[in-house]
Short mmCIF file of C-alpha atoms in Angstrom, two decimals:
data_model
loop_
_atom_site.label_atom_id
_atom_site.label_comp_id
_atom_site.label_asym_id
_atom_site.label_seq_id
_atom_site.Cartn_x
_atom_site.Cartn_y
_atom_site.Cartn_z
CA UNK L 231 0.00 0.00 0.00
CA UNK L 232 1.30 3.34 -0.80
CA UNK L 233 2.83 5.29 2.21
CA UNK L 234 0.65 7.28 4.07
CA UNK L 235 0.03 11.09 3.67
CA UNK L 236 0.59 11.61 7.54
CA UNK L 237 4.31 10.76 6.39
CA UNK L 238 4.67 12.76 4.08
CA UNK L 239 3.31 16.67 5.16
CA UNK L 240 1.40 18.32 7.38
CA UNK L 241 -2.04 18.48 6.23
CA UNK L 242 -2.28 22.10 5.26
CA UNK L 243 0.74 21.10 2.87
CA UNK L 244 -0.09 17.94 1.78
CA UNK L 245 -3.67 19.07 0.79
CA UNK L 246 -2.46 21.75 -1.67
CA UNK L 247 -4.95 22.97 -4.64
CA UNK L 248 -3.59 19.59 -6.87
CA UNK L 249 -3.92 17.05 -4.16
CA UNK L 250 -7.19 19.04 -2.57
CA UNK L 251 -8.83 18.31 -6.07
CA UNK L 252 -7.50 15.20 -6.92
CA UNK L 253 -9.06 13.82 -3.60
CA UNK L 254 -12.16 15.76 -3.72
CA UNK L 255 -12.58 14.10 -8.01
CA UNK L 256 -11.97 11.05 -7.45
CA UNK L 257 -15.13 8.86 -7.22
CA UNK L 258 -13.62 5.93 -5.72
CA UNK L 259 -12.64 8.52 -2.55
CA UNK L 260 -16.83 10.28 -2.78
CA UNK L 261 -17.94 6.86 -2.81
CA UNK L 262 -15.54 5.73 0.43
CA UNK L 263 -16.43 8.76 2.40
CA UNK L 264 -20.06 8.11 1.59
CA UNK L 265 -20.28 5.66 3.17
CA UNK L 266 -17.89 6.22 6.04
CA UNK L 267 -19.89 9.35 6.50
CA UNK L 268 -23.44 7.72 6.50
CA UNK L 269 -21.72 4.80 8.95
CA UNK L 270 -20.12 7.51 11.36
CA UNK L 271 -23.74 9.25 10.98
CA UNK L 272 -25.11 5.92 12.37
CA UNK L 273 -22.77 5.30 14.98
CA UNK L 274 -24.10 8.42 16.47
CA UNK L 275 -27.26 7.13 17.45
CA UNK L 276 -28.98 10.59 17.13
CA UNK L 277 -32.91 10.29 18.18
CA UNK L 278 -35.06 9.20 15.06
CA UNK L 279 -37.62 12.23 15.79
CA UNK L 280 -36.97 14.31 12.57
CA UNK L 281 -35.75 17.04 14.23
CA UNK L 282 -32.41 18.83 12.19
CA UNK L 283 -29.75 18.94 14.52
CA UNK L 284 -26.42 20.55 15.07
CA UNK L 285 -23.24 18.99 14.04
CA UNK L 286 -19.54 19.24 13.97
CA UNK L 287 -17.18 18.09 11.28
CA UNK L 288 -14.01 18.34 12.43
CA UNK L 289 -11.24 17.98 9.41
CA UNK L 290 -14.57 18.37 7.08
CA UNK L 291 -11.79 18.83 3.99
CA UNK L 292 -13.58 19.80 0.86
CA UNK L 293 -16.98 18.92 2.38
CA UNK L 294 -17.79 15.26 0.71
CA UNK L 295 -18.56 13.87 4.42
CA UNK L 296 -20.89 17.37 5.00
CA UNK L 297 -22.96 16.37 2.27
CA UNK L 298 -23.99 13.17 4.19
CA UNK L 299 -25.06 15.79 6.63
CA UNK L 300 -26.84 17.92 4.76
CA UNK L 301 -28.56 14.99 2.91
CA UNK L 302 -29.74 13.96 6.47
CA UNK L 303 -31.00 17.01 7.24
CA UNK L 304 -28.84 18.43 9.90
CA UNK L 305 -26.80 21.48 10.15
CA UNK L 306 -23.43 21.06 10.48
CA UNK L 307 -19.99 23.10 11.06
CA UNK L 308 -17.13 22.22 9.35
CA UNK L 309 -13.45 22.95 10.26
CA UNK L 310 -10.59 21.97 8.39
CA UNK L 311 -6.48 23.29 8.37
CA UNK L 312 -6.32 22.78 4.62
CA UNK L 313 -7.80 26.09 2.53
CA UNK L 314 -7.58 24.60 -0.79
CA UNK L 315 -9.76 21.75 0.59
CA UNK L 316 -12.24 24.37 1.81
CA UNK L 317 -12.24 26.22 -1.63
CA UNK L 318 -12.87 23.00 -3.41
CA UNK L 319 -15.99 22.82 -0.34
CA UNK L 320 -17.29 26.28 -1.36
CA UNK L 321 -17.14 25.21 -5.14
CA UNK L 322 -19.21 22.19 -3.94
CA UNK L 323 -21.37 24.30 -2.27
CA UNK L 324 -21.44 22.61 1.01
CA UNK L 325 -24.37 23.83 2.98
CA UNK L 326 -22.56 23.55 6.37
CA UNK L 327 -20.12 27.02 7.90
CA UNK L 328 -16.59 26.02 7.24
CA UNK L 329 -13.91 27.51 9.81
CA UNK L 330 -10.32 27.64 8.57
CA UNK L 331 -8.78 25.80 12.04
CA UNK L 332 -6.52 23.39 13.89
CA UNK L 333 -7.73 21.22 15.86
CA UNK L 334 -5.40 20.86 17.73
CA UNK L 335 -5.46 24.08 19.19
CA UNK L 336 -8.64 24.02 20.65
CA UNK L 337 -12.23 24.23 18.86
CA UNK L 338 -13.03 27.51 20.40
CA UNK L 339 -16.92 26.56 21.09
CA UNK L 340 -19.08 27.36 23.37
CA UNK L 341 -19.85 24.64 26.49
CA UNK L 342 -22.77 22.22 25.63
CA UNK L 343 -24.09 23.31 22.35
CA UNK L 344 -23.54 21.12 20.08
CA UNK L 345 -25.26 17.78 19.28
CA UNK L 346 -22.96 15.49 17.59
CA UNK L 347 -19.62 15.44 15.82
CA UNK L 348 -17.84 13.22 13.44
CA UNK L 349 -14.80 12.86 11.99
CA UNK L 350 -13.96 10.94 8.82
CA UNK L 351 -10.08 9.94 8.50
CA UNK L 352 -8.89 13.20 10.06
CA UNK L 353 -7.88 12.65 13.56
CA UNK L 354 -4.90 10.46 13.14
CA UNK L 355 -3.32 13.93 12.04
CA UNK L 356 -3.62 15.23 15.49
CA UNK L 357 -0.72 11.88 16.17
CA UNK L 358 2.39 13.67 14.04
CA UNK L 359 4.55 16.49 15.14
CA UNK L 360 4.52 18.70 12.27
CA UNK L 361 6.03 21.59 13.95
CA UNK L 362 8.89 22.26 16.64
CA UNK L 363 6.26 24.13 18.91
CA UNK L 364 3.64 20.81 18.24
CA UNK L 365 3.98 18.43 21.38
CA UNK L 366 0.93 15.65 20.15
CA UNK L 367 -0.07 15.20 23.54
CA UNK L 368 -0.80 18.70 24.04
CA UNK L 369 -2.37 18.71 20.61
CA UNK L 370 -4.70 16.05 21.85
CA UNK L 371 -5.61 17.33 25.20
CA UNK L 372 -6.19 20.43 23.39
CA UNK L 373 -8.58 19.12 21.13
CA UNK L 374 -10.53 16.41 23.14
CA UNK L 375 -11.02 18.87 26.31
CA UNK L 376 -12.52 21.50 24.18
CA UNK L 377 -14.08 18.95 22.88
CA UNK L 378 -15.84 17.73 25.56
CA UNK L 379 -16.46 20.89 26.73
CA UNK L 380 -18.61 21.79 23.51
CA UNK L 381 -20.81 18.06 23.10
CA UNK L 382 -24.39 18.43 24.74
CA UNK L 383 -25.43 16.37 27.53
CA UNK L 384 -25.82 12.74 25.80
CA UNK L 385 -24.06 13.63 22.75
CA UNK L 386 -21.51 11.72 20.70
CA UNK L 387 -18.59 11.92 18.75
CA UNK L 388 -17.59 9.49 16.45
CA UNK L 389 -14.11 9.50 14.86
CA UNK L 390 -13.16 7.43 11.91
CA UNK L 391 -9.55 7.06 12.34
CA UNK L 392 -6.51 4.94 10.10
CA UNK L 393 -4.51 4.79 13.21
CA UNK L 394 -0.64 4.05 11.53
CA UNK L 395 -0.30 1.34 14.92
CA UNK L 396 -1.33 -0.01 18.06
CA UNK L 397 0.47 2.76 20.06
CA UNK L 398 -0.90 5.47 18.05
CA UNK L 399 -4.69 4.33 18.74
CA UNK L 400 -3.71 4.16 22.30
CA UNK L 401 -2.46 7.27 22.20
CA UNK L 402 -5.94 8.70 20.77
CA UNK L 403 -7.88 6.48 23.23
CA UNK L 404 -6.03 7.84 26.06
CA UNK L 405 -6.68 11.28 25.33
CA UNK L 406 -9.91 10.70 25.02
CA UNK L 407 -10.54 9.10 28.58
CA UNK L 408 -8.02 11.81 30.28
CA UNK L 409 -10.99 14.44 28.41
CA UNK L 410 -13.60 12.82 30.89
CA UNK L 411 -15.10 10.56 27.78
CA UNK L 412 -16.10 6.90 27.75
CA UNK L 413 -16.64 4.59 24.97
CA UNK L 414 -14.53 2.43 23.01
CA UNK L 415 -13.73 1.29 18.85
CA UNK L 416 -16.01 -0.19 16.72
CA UNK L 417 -14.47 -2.16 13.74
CA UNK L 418 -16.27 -3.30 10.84
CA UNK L 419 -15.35 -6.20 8.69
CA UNK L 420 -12.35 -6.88 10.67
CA UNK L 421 -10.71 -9.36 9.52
CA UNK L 422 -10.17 -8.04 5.89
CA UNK L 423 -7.21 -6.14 5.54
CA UNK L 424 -9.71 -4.28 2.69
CA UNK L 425 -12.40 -3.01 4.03
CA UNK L 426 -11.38 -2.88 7.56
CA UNK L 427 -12.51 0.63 9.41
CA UNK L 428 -11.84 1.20 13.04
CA UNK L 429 -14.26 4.08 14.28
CA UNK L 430 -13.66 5.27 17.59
CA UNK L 431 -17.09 5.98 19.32
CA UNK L 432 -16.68 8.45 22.43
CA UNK L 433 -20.13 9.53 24.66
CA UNK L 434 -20.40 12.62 26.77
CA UNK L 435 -21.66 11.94 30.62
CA UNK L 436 -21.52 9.22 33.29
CA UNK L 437 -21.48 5.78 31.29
CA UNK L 438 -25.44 4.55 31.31
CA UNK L 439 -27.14 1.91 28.53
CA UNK L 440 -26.82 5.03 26.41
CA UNK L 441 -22.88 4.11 26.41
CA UNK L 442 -23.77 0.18 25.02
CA UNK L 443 -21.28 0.27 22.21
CA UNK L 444 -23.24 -0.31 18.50
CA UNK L 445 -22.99 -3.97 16.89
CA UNK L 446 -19.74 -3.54 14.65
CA UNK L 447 -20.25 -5.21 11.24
CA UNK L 448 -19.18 -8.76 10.33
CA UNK L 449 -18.12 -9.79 6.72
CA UNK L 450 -20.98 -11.09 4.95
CA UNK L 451 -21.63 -14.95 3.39
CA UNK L 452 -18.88 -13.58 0.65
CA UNK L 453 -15.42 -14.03 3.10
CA UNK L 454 -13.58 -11.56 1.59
CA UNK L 455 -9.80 -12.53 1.16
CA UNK L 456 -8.48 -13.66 4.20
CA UNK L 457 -5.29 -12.51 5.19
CA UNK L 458 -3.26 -13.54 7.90
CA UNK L 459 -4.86 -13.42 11.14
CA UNK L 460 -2.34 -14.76 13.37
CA UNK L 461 -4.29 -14.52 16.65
CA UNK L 462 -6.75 -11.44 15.78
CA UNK L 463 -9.31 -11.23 18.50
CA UNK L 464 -12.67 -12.11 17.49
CA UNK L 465 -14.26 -9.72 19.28
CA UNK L 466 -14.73 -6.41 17.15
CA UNK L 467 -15.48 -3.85 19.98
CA UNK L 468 -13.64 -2.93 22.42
CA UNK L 469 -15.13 -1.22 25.50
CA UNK L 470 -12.84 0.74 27.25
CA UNK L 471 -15.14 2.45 29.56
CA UNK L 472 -13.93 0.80 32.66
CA UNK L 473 -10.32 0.34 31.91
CA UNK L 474 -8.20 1.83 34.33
CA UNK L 475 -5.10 1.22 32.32
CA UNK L 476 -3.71 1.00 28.55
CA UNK L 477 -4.00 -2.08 27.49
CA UNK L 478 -0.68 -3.93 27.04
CA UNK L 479 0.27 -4.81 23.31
CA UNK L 480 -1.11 -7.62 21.94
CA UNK L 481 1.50 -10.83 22.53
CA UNK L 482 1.91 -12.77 19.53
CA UNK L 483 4.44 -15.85 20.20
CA UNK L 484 4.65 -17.47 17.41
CA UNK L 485 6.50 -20.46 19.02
CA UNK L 486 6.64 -22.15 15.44
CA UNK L 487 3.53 -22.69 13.79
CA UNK L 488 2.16 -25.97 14.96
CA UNK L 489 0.94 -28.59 12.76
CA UNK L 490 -2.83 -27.31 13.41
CA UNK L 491 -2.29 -24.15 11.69
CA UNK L 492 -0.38 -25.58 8.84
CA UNK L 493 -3.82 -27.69 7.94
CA UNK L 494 -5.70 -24.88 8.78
CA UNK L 495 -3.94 -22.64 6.00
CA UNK L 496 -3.73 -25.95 3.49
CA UNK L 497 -7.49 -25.90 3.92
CA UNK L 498 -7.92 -22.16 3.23
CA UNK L 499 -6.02 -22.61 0.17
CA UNK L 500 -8.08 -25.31 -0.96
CA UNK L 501 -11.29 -23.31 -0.36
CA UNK L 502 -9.85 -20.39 -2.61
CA UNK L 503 -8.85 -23.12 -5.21
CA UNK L 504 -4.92 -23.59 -5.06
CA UNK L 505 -3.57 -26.74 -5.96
CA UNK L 506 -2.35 -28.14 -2.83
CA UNK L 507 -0.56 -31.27 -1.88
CA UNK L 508 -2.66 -34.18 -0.17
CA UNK L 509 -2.42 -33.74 3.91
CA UNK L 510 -0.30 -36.56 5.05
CA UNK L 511 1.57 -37.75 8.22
CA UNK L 512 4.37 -35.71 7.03
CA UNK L 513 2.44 -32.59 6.82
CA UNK L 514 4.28 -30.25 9.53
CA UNK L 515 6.38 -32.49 10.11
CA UNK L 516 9.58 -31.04 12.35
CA UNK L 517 12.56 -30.69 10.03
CA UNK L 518 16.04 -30.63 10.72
CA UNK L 519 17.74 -27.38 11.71
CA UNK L 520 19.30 -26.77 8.50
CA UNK L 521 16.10 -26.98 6.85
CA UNK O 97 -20.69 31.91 7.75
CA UNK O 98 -23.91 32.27 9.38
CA UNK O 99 -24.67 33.71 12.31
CA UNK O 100 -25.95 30.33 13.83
CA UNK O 101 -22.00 29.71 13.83
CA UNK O 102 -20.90 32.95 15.20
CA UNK O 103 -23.42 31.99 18.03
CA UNK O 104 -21.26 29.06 18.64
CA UNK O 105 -17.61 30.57 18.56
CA UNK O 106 -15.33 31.96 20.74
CA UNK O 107 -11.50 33.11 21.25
CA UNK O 108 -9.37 30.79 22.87
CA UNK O 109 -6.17 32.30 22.37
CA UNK O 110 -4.22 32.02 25.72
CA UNK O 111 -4.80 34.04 28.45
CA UNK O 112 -8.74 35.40 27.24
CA UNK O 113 -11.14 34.18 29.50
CA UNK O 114 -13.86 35.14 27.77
CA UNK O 115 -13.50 35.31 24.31
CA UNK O 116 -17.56 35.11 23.33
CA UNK O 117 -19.22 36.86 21.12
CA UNK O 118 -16.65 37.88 18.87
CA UNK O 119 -17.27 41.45 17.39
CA UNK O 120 -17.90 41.35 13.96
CA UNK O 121 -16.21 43.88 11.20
CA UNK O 122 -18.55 43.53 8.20
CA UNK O 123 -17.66 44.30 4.56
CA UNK O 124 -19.97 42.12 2.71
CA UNK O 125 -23.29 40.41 3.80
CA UNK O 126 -25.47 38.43 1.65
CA UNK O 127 -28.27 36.69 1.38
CA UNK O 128 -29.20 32.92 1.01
CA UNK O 129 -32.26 31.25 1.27
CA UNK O 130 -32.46 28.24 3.52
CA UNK O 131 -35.72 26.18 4.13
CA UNK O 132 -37.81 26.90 7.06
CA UNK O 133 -37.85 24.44 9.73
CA UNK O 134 -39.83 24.86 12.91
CA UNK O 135 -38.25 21.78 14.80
CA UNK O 136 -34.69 22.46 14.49
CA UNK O 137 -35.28 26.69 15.45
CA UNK O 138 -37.09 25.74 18.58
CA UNK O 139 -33.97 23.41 19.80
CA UNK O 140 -31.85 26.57 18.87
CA UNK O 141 -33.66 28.72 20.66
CA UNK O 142 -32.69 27.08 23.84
CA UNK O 143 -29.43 26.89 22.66
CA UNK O 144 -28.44 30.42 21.54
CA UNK O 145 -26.96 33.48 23.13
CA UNK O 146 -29.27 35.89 22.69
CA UNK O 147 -27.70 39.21 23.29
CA UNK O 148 -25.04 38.02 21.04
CA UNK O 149 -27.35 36.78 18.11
CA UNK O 150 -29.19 40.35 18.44
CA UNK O 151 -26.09 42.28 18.38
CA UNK O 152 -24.87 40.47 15.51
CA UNK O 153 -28.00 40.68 13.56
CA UNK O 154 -28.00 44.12 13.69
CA UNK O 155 -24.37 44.78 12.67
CA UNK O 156 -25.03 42.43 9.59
CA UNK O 157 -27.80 44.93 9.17
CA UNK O 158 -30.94 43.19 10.08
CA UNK O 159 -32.71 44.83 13.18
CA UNK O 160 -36.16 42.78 13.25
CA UNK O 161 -34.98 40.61 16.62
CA UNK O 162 -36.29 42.38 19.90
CA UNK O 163 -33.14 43.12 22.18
CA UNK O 164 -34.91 41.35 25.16
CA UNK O 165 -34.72 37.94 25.34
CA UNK O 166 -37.85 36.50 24.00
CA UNK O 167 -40.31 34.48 26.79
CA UNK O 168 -40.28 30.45 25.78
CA UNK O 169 -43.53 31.16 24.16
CA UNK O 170 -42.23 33.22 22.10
CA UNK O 171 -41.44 30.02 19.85
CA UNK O 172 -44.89 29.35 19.18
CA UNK O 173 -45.13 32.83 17.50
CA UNK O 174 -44.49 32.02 13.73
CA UNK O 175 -44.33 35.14 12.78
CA UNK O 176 -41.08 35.49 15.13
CA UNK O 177 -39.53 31.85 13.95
CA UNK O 178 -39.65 33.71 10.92
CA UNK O 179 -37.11 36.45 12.25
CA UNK O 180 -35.40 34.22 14.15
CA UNK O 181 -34.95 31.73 11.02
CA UNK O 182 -33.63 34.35 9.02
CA UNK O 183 -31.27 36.34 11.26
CA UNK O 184 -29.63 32.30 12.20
CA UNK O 185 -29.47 30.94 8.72
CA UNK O 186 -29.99 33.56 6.12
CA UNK O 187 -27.55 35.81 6.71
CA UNK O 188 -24.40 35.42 5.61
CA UNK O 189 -20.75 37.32 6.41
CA UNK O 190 -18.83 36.96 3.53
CA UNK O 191 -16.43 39.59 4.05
CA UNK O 192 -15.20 40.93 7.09
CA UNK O 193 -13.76 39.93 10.20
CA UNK O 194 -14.43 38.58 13.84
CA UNK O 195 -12.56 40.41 16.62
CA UNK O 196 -11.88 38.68 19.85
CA UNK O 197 -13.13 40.74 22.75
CA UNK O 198 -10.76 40.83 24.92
CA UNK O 199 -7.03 41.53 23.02
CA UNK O 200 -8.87 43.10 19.63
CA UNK O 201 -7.00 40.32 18.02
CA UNK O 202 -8.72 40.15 14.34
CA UNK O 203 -10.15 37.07 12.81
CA UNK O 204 -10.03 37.44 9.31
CA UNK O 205 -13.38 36.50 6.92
CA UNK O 206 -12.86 35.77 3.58
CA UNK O 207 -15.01 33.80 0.86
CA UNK O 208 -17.05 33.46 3.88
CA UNK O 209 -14.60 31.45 5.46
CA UNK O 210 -12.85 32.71 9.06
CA UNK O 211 -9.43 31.95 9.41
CA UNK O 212 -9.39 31.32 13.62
CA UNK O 213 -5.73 29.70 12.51
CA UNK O 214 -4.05 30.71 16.20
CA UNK O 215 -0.36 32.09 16.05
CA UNK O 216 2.21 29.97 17.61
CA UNK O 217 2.39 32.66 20.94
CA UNK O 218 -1.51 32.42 20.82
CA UNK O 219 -2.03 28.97 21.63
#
């Protein structure tokens, strides 16, 4: 996979006029944040009364994840670092307020008014130290205290983040709990390196059945290409709310791989139609060193 | 941006302790229909600063809202949903600026877009 733009620049570089268009054109990205944007949208379990309400989208770029918004009804404020990606927003005519802003220095808004916020592959920014003066943690206390501070009563946020590792998604978690938040990641489709999409879901408020993390999606009767899971979890939420500490790193000792996984794989390739030699009692068998 | 934003934002550049309402410098308002909806105007209502959305209003150039704050039954008056709809949605700053209250710090507007981008000594 291609290296990832967090590598590369900060976003307010990286998203020039050429790259801000490029994303914003190409329909294999509208159709990704689609439906990232409608998921996100349901992940924020917003009443089903009708009623237009008031939403953040914070690193809204050049407004495709608004337009799930608007198309929902709801009024939303955008902020994003990038201005080309806001110009290409005001070509689109987003229907949302844009704010040129870093979100990592605060949102600036006002204690308990608004009613939801998402984020669609934006946050994982906050993780890089663009600048001398950037410390990330401060970045992140920054952003999920003001926050916090802004979320009504009840209200969610939910965050659809690429996290580059394990440490990095703590990192995001962490911030999140310090901020007074509960809740915990949602992945869909998890075990396909594909379509895989972690979405961090964080409530406002003492944890209640209002905090009951959503069902996270499951592949369907299609498996899509397995890769190697060597020990994934089958569970695909995580619910954080009572942790007192980061969880450790997930321990994979791969003490050899036994004879049982050998078939196991030898069966997988079967299923997806490789030629593969007949299981025997030599299958696994323990070769000499030089092997 | 609409005034329904400006309700929302404030200054937090270090050291302000209150930073809301920004002041607004206006060089160019305009106009833009959006569609009417009682629902989402009564949640508001509860919602917005009032003084600020009045003061606002007026310096875009629209002086229908009544400087006290409304009573809650105010909201069943359509006739002032109306006002209320178009002073939060309708109006829009294009040009302009937002000033912070406290250290006159200005907030550029441009395209209708505010650039609250924070110096390095502001954050």
């Amino acid at each position: 996979m291609s290296s990832r733009p967090e590598l590369k620049a900060p976003p307010e570089i990286f998203y020039d006029d050429v790259e801000a268009r490029k994303y914003t054109y190409s329909s294999r990205i509208i159709e990704i944040q689609a439906k990232l944007s409608e998921r996100a949208l349901e992940l924020l379990a917003l009443p089903n009364d009708g009623v237009p309400r008031l939403l953040l989208d914070i690193g809204c770029g050049s407004g495709l994840s608004g337009e799930t918004l608007s198309e929902n009804g709801h009024q939303w404020i955008g902020l994003d670092i990038s201005l080309s990606m806001l110009d290409i927003a005001l070509e689109r005519e987003a229907e949302g307020d844009l704010l040129l802003k870093d979100m990592g220095q605060g949102l600036g808004l006002r204690s308990g008014v608004i009613d939801g916020a998402i984020s669609i592959s934006a946050v994982q920014w906050l993780c890089n130290a663009d600048k001398s003066s950037h410390e990330p943690r401060l970045r992140l206390k920054a952003f999920f205290g003001s926050l916090y501070r802004c979320l009504a009563r009840g209200a969610r946020a939910v965050f659809q983040v690429y996290p580059e590792s394990l440490a990095q998604r703590e990192l995001i978690l962490s911030s999140a709990m310090r901020a007074g938040f509960a809740g915990g990641v949602v992945v869909d489709y998890p075990h396909s390196s594909k379509s895989r999409k972690e979405y961090l879901v964080l409530t406002c408020g003492p944890p209640s059945i209002n905090t009951e993390l959503p069902k996270a999606k499951l592949e369907d009767e299609e498996s899509c290409s397995d890769d190697e899971s060597s020990g994934e979890e089958e569970n695909q939420t995580v619910c954080i709310a009572d942790r007192h500490r980061p969880r450790k790193k997930q321990k994979t000792t791969k003490k050899g791989k036994g004879r049982e996984w050998v078939l196991k794989k030898k069966e997988q390739m079967r299923r997806k139609g490789n030629a593969v030699p007949l299981d025997t009692r030599y299958t696994a068998r323990k070769r000499k060193a030089r092997f | 941006m609409r005034l329904l934003t400006h309700n929302m934002l404030l200054s937090n550049i270090k050291g302000v302790t209150n930073g809301f309402p920004l002041l607004i410098e206006v060089e160019k308002v305009i106009e833009k229909p959006v569609d009417f909806n009682p629902d989402f105007l009564k949640n508001m209502f509860l919602k917005a600063d009032w003084k600020a959305l009045v003061d606002a209003s007026r310096s875009l150039g629209y002086a229908e809202l009544p400087e006290e704050t409304p009573e809650s039954s105010a909201i069943d008056s359509d006739d002032f949903l109306r006002k209320f709809h178009h002073a939060l949605l309708e109006l829009h700053l294009e040009e302009g600026a937002l000033v912070c209250p406290e250290t006159e710090r200005k907030f550029p507007v441009t395209k209708g877009i505010p650039n609250m981008l924070l110096h390095e000594d502001e954050v």
